[in-house]
Short mmCIF file of C-alpha atoms in Angstrom, two decimals:
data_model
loop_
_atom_site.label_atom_id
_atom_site.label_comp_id
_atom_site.label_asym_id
_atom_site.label_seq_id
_atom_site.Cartn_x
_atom_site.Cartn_y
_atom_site.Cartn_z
CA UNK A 1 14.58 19.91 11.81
CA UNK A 2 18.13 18.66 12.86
CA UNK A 3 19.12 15.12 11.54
CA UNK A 4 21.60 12.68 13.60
CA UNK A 5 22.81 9.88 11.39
CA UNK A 6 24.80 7.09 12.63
CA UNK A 7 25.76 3.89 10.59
CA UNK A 8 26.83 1.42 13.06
CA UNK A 9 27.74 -2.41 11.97
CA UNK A 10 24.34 -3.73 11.61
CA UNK A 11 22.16 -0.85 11.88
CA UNK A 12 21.48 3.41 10.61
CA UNK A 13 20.04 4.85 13.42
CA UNK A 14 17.93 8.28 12.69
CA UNK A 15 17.32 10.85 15.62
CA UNK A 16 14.67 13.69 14.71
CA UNK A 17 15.26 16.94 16.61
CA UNK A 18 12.48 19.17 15.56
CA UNK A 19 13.53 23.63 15.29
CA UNK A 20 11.47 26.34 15.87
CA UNK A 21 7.50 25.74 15.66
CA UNK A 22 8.04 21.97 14.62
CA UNK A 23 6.90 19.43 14.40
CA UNK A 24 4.53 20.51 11.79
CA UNK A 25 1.51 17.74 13.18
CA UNK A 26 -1.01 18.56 10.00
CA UNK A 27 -0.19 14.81 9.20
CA UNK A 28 -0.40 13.58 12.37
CA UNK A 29 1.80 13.79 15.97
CA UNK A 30 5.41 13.27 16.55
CA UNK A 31 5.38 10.14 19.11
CA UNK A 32 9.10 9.17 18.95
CA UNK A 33 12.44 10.90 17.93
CA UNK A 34 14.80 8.18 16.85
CA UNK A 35 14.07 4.96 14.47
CA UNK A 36 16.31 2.30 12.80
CA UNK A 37 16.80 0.20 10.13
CA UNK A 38 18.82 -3.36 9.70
CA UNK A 39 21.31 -3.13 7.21
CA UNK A 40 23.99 -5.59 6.03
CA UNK A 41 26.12 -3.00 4.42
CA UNK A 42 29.62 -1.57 5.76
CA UNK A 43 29.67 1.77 7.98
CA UNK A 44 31.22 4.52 5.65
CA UNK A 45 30.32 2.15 2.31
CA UNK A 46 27.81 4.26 1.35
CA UNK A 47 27.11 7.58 -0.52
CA UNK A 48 26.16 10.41 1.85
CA UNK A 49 23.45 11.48 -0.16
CA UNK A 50 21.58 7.93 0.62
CA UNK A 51 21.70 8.29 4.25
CA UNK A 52 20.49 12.30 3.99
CA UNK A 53 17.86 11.02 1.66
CA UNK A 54 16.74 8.53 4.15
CA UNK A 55 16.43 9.98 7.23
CA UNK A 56 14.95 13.36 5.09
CA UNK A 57 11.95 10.45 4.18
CA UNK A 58 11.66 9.49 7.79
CA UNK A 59 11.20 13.17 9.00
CA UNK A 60 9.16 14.40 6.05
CA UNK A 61 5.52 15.02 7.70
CA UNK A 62 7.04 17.60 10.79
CA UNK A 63 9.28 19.32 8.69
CA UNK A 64 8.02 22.55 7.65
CA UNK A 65 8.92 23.77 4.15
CA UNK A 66 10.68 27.10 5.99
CA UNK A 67 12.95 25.90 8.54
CA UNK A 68 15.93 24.41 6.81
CA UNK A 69 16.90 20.94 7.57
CA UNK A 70 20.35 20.08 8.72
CA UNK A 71 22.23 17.21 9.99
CA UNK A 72 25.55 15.08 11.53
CA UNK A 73 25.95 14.54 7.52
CA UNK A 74 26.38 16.93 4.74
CA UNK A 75 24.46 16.20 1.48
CA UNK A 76 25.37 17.22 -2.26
CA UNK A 77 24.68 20.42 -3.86
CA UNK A 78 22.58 17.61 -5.93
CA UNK A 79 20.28 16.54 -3.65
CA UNK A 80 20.23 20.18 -1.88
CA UNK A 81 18.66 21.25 -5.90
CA UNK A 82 16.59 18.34 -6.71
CA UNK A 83 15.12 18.63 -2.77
CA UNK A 84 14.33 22.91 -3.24
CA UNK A 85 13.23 22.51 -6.72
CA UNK A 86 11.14 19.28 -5.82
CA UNK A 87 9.46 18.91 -2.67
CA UNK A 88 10.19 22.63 -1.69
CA UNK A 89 12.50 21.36 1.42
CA UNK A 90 16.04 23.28 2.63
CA UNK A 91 18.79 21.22 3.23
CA UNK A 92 20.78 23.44 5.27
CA UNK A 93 23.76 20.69 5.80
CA UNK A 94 25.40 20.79 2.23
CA UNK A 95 29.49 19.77 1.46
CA UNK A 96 29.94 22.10 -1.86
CA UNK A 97 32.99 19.37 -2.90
CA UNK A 98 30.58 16.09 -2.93
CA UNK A 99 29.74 14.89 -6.41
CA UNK A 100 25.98 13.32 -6.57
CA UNK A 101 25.85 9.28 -6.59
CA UNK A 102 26.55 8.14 -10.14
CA UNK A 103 23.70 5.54 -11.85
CA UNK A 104 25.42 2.28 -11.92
CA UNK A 105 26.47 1.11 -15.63
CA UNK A 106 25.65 -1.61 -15.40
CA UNK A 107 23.59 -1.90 -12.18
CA UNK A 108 20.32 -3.63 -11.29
CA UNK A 109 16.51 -2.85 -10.58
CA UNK A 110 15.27 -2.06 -7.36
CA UNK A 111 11.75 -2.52 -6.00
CA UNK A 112 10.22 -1.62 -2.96
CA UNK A 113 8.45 -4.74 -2.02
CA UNK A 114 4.80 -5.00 0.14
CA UNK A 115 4.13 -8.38 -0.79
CA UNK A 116 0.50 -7.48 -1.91
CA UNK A 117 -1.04 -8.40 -5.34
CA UNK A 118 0.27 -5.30 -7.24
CA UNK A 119 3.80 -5.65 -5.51
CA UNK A 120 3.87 -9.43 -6.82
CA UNK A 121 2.27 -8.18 -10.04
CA UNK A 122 5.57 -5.38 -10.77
CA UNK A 123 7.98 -8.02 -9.84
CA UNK A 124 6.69 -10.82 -12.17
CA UNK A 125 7.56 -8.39 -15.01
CA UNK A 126 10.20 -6.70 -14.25
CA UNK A 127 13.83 -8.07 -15.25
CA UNK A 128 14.87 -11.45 -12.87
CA UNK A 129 17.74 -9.42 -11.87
CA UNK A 130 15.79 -7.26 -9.86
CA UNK A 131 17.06 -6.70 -6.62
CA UNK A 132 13.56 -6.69 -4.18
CA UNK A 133 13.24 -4.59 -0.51
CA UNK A 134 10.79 -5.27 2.40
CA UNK A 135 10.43 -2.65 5.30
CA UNK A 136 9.31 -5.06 7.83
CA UNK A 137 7.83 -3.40 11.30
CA UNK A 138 9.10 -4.08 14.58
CA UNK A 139 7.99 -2.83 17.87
CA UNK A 140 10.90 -0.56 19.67
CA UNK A 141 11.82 -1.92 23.02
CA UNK A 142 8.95 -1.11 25.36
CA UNK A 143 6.16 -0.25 22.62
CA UNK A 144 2.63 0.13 24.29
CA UNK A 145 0.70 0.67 21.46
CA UNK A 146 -1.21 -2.18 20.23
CA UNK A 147 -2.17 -2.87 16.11
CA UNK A 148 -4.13 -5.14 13.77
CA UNK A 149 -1.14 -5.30 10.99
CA UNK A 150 0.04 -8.90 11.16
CA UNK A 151 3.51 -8.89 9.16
CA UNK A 152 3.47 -12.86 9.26
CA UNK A 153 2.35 -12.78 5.75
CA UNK A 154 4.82 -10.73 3.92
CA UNK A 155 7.65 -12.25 5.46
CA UNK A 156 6.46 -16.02 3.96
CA UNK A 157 5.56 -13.86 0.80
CA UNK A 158 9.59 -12.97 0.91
CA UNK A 159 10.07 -16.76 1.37
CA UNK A 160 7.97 -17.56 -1.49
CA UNK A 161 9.79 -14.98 -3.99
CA UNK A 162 13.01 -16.01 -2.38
CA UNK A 163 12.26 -19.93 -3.36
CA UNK A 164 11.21 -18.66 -7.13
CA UNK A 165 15.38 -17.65 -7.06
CA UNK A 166 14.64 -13.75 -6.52
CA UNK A 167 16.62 -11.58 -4.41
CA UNK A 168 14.72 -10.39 -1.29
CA UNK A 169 16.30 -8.02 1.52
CA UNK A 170 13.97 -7.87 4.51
CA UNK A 171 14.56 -4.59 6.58
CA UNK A 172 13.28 -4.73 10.15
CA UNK A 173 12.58 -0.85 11.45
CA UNK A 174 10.24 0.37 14.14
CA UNK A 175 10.04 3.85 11.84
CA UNK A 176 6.28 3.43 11.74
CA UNK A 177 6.35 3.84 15.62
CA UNK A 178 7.59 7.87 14.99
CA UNK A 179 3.86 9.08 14.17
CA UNK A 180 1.40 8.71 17.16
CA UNK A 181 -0.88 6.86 14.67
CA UNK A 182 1.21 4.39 13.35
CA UNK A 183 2.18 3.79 9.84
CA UNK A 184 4.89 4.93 7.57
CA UNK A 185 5.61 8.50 8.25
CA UNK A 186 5.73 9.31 4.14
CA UNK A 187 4.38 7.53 0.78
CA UNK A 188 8.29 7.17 0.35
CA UNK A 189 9.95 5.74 4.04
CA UNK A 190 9.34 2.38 1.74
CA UNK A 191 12.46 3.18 -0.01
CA UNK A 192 14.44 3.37 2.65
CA UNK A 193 15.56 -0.29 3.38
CA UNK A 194 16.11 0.17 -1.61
CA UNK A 195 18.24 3.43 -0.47
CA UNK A 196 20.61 2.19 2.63
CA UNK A 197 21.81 -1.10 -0.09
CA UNK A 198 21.53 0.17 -3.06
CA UNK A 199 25.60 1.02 -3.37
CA UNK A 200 25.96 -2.60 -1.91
CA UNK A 201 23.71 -3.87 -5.16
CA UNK A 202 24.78 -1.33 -7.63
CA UNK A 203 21.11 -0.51 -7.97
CA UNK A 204 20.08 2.23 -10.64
CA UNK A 205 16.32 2.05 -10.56
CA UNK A 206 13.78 2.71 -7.86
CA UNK A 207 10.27 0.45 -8.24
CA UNK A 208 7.03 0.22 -6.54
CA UNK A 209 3.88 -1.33 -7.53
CA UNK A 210 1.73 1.19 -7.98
CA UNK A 211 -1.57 0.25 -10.53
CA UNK A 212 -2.83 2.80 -13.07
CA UNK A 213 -5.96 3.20 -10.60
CA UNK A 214 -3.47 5.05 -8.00
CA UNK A 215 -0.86 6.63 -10.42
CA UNK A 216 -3.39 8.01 -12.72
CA UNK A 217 -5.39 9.03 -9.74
CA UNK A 218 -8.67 6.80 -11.14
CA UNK A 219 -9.63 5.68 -8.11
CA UNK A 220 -9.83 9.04 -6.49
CA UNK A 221 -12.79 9.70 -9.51
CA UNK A 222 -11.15 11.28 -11.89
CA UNK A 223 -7.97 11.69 -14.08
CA UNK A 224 -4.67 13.53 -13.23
CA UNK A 225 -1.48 12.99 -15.44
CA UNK A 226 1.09 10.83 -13.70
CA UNK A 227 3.90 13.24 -15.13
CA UNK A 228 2.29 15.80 -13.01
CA UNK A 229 2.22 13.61 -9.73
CA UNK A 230 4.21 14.51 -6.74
CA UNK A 231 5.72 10.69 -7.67
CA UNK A 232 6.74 12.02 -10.77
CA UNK A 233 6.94 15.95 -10.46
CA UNK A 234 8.31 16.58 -6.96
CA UNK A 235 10.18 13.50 -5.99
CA UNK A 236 11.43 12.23 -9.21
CA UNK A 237 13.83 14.73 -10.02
CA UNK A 238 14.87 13.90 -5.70
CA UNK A 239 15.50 10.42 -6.38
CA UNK A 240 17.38 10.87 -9.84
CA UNK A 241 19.74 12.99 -8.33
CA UNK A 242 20.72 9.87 -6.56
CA UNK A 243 21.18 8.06 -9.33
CA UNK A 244 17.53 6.42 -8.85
CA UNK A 245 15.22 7.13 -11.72
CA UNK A 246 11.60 6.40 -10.50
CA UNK A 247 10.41 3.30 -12.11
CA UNK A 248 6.58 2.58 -12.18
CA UNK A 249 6.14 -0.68 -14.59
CA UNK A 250 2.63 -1.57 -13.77
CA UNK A 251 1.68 2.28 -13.88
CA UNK A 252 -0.60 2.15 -17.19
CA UNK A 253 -2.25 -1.31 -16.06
CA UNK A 254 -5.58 -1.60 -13.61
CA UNK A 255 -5.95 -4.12 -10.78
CA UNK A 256 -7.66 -6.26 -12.91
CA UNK A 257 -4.58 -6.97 -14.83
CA UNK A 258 -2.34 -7.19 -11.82
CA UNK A 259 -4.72 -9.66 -10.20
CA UNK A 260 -4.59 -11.61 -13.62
CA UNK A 261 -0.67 -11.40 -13.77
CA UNK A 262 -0.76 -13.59 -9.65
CA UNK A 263 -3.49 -15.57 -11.08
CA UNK A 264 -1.45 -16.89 -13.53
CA UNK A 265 2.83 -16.34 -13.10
CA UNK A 266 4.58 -18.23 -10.90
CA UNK A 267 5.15 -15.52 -8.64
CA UNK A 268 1.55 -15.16 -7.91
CA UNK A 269 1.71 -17.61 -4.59
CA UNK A 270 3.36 -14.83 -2.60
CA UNK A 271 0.88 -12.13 -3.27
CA UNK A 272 -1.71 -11.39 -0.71
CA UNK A 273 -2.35 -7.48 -0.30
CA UNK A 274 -4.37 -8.27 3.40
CA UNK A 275 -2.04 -6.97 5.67
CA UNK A 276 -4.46 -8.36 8.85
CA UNK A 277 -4.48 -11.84 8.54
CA UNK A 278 -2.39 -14.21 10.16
CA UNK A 279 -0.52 -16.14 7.52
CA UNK A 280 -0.19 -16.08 3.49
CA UNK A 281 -3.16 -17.35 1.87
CA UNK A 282 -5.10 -16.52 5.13
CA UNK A 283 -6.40 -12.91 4.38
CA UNK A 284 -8.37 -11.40 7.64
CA UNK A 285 -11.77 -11.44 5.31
CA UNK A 286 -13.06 -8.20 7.17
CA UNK A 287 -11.26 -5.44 5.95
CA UNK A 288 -12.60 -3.22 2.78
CA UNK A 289 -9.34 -4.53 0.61
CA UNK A 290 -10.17 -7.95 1.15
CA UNK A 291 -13.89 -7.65 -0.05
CA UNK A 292 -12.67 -5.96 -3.23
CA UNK A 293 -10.12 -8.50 -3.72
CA UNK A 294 -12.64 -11.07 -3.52
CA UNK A 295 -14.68 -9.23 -6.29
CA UNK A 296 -11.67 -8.82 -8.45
CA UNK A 297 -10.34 -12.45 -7.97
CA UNK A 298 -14.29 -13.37 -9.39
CA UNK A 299 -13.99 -11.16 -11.97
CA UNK A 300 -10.38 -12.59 -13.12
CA UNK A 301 -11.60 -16.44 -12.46
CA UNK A 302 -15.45 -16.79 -13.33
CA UNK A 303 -15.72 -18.09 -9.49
CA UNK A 304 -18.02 -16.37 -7.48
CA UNK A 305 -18.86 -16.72 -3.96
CA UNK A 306 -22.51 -16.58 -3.53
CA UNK A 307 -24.88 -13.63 -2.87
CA UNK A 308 -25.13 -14.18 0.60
CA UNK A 309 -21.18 -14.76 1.28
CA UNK A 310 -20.52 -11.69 -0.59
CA UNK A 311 -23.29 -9.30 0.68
CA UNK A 312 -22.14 -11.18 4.03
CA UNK A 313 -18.25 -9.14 3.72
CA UNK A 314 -19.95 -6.07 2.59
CA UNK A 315 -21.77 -5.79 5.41
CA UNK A 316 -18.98 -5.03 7.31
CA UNK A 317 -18.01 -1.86 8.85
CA UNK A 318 -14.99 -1.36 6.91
CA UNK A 319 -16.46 -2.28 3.77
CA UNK A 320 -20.06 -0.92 4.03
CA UNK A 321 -17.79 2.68 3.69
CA UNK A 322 -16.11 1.73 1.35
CA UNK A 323 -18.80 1.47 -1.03
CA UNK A 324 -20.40 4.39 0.70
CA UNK A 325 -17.96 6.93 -0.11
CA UNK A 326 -18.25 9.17 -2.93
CA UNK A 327 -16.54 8.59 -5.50
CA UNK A 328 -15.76 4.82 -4.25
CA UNK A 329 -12.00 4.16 -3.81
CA UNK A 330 -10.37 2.61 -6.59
CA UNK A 331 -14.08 2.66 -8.42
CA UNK A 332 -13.30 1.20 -11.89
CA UNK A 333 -12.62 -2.20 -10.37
CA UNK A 334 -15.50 -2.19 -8.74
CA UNK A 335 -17.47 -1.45 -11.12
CA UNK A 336 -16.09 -3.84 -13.42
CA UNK A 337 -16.32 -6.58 -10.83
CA UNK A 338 -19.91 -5.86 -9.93
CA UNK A 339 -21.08 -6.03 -13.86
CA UNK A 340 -18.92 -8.88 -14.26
CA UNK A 341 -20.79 -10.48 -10.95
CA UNK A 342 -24.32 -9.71 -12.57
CA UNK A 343 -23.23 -10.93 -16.31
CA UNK A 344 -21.99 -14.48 -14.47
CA UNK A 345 -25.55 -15.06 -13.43
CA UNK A 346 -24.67 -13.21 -10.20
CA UNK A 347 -28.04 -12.32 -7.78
CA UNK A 348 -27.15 -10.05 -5.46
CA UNK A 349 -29.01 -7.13 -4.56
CA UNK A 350 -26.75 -5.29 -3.04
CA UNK A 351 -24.01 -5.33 -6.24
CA UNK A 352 -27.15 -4.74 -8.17
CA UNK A 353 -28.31 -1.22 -6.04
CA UNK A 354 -23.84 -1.35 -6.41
CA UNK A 355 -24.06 -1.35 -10.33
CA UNK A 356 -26.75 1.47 -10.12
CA UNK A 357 -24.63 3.75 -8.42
CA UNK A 358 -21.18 3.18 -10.76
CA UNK A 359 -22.49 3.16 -13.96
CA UNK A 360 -21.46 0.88 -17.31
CA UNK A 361 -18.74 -1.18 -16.77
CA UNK A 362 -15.45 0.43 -18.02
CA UNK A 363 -13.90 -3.23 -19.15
CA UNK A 364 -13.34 -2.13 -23.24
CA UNK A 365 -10.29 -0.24 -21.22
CA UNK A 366 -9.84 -1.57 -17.95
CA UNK A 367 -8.41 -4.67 -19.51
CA UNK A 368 -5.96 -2.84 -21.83
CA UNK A 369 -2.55 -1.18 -21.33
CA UNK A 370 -2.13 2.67 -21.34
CA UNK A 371 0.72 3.24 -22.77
CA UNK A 372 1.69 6.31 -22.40
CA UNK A 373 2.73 5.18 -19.02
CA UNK A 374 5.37 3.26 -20.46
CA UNK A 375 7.17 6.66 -21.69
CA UNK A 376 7.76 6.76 -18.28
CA UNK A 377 9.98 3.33 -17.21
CA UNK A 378 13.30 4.29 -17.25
CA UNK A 379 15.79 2.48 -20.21
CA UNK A 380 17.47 -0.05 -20.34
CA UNK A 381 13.99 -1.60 -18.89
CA UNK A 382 11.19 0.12 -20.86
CA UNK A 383 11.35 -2.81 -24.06
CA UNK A 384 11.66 -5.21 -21.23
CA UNK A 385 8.81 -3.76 -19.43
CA UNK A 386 6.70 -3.17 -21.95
CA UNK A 387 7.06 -6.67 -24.47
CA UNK A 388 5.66 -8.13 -20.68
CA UNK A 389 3.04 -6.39 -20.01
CA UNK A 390 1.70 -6.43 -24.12
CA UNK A 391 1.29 -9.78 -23.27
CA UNK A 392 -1.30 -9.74 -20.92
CA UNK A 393 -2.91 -6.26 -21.56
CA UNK A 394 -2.79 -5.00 -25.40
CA UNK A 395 -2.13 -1.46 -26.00
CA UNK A 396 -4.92 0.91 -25.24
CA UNK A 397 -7.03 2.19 -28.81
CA UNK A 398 -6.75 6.13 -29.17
CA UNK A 399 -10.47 5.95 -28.08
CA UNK A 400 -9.55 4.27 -25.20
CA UNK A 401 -6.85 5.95 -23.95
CA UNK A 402 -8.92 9.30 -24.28
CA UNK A 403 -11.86 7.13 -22.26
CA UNK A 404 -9.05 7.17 -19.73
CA UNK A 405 -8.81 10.82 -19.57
CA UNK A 406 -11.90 12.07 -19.66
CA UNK A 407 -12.90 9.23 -16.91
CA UNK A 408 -14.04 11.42 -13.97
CA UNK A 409 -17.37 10.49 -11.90
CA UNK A 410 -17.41 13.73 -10.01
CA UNK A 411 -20.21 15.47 -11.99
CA UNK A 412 -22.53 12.77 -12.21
CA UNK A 413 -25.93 12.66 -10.69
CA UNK A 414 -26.22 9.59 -8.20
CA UNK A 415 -27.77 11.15 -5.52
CA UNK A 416 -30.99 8.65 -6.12
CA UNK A 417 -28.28 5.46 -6.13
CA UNK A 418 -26.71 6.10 -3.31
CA UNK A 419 -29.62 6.65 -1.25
CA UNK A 420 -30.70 3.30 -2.05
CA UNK A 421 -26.99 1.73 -1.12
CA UNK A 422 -27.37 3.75 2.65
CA UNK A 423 -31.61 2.36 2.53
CA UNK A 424 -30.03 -1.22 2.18
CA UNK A 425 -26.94 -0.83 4.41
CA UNK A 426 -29.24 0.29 7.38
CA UNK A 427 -31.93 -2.94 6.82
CA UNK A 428 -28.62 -4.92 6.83
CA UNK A 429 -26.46 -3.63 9.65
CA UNK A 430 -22.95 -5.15 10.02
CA UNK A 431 -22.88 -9.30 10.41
CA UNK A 432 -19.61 -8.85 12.94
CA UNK A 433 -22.36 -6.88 14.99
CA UNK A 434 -25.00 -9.16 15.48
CA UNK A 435 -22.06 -12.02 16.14
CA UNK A 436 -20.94 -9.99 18.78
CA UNK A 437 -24.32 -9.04 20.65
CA UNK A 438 -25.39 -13.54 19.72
CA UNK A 439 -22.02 -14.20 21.32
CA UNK A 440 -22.69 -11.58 24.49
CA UNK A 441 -25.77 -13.62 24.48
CA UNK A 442 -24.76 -16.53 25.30
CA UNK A 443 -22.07 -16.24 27.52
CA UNK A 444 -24.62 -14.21 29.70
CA UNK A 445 -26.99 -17.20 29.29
CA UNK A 446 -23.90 -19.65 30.16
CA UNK A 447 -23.11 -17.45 33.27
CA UNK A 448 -27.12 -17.47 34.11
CA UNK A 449 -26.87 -21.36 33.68
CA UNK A 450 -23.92 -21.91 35.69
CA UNK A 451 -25.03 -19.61 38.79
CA UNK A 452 -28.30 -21.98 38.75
CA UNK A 453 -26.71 -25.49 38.59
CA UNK A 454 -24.26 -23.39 41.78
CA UNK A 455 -27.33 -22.53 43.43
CA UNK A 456 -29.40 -26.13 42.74
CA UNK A 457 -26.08 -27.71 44.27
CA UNK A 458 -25.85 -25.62 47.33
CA UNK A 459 -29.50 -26.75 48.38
CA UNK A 460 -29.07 -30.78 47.40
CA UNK A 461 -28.15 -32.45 50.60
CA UNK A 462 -24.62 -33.26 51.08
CA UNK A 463 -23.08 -30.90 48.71
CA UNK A 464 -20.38 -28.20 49.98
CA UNK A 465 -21.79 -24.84 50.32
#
């Protein structure tokens, strides 16, 4: 893979040129060779290694771990190490004289910013000097290909942080538009709009929102060391060699603390994690991460929809598989929720046949911080970080944090449970279903209607034919 990097006032612009048997397409089809990014930085202001880095997180999914990967620019022996050592990848453009980019002292935090509830959540308590970044899609010139994300919403999210006196850079890019099926071509393009200012903002930490469901690997049914992440293992060591220490401060905290942190801070008016619907505070109400956040925001409040509203959203495509997979994404919250539902007086049989399948409700730790996930926010932040979150989620018993390691679903029998949840799904197909075939209904009975009254008129007397 052959990189072309140009900073122009304004704007980086990447061109991919895949080599010999690329684009590697496991992860889905080249569609486009060049993307861009809005910057308000200088050309020639930054560190080479940031721009390498950047377009090296654009290209990641077609670049096989063989073929080296050159470009315009020539990275450090630094990154060239961490890159090898890390993600396995060749940079074959490498100036032997460039020193790495330094870590700021002093500098500020950097977060990669979504806008959703655990984004919101890692901002609210991390320092107020953090320094927040938004990758915001745009269409390239002459874009075809339609999509349901609405970006409306995270842009007034921005405004809402921004009026709250935080610092929020909003990065318009089509990079999404590069893989046939759109979406960011790697976990990490987010940190691209963090990488091309961080020499601007002297920024010496890297932050995302990521909730001890996804860095533990919980929600995927069982445990797995963050150390031992590619996060943490492989790309670490990738962005510390440009002066970027991962930084994961919500990382030993569930969902149901994040969604109590927005329930409560200040902050909390700019989170919505719906990325379909139309405006902030208008969440689309059809996709599977809206039904679970209005389980979680029931569990956090004591305010439950009823049955029939709730079994209503289920019922949805989306969410129906959701709950249908095996082990169910991000299944601790659920289950809490879905206990929490029942205990509140809740009557729904479909949480109930729910309930059946999950097991008891894991709330003696889901409501608790693991803290051996602090051992992993970089310093000067870590007291910070962790005096925060102690707060609203006290440290984790021994008992408990073992509870969190042997947590894995995988080997337990609910063959019988989730036979029931597919037995109720298929007596109560998708609502959005029968809307559509009541709504083909009666348009075809308006149409029926109005070629009668056309017909009656053309036979009354005196009436054009």
């Amino acid at each position: 893979m052959h990189l072309d990097i140009h900073h122009e006032p304004g704007r980086v612009h990447i061109t991919l040129t895949p080599g010999d048997r690329e684009p590697d397409t496991r992860k889905g089809a080249l569609a486009r060779h060049t993307a861009s990014f809005a910057v308000t930085v200088a050309p020639r202001s930054l560190h080479p290694d940031l721009l390498v880095l950047s377009a090296v997180l654009c290209a990641r999914p077609w670049i096989r771990r063989q073929t080296p990967v050159t470009s315009n620019l020539s990275g450090s022996p630094a990154l060239a190490g961490a890159l090898a050592s890390g993600p396995g990848l060749r940079l074959g453009s490498v100036d032997p004289a460039l020193p790495p980019r330094r870590r700021p002292e002093p500098g500020v935090p950097g977060l990669c910013f979504s806008g959703g509830t655990d984004s919101v959540a890692t901002l609210a308590v991390m320092p107020e000097t953090t320094r927040s970044y938004h990758l915001l899609r745009r269409a390239p010139e002459g874009e075809r290909r339609a999509t349901m994300f609405d970006t409306r919403a995270a842009q007034e999210s921005c405004e809402v942080v921004r009026r709250h006196g935080r610092r929020v850079d909003v990065v318009d890019s089509d990079v999404e538009y590069l893989r046939e099926s759109m979406g960011f071509p790697h976990d990490f393009t987010t940190a691209v709009p963090l990488l091309l200012h961080a020499d601007r903002d002297r920024v010496d930490v890297i932050a995302w929102g990521a909730p001890l469901e996804a860095t533990y690997r919980l929600q995927r049914g069982h445990y797995r060391d963050f150390a031992d992440s590619p996060f943490v293992a492989e790309w670490g060591p990738v962005f510390q060699a440009v002066g970027l220490p991962v930084c994961v401060p919500i990382a030993g905290v569930s969902e149901l603390v994040t969604s109590r942190i927005v329930h409560t801070h200040a902050l909390g008016a700019a989170a919505q994690s719906c990325v379909r619907g139309p405006r902030l505070g208008s969440p689309c109400g059809r996709c599977a991460k809206c039904a679970r956040k209005t389980l979680l925001a029931g569990a956090v409040t004591g305010r439950w929809p009823s049955a029939s509203t709730l079994e209503r959203q289920w019922r949805g495509a989306e969410p129906r598989a959701h709950l249908l997979a095996d082990p169910i994404k991000v299944e601790p919250v659920i289950s809490h929720a879905v206990h929490r539902h029942l205990a509140d007086g809740g009557d729904s049989a479909l949480l109930r046949l729910v309930a059946r399948k999950v097991g008891p409700d894991p709330l003696p730790w889901l409501s608790r911080s693991f803290d051996p996930a602090l051992e992993l926010v970089p310093q000067p932040y870590r007291e910070e970080v962790s005096d925060w979150l102690h707060r609203v989620a006290p440290p984790m018993s021994p008992a408990e944090e073992q509870a969190v390691r042997d947590y894995d679903v995988r080997d337990e029998d609910r063959a019988a449970a989730q036979q029931a949840l597919v037995d109720w799904f298929e007596a109560h197909p998708p609502q959005e279903r029968w809307s559509r075939m009541r709504g083909r209904a009666r348009r075809e009975a308006r149409a029926r209607a109005r070629r009668a009254r056309d017909a009656v008129r053309r036979l009354l007397p005196g009436t054009r034919a």
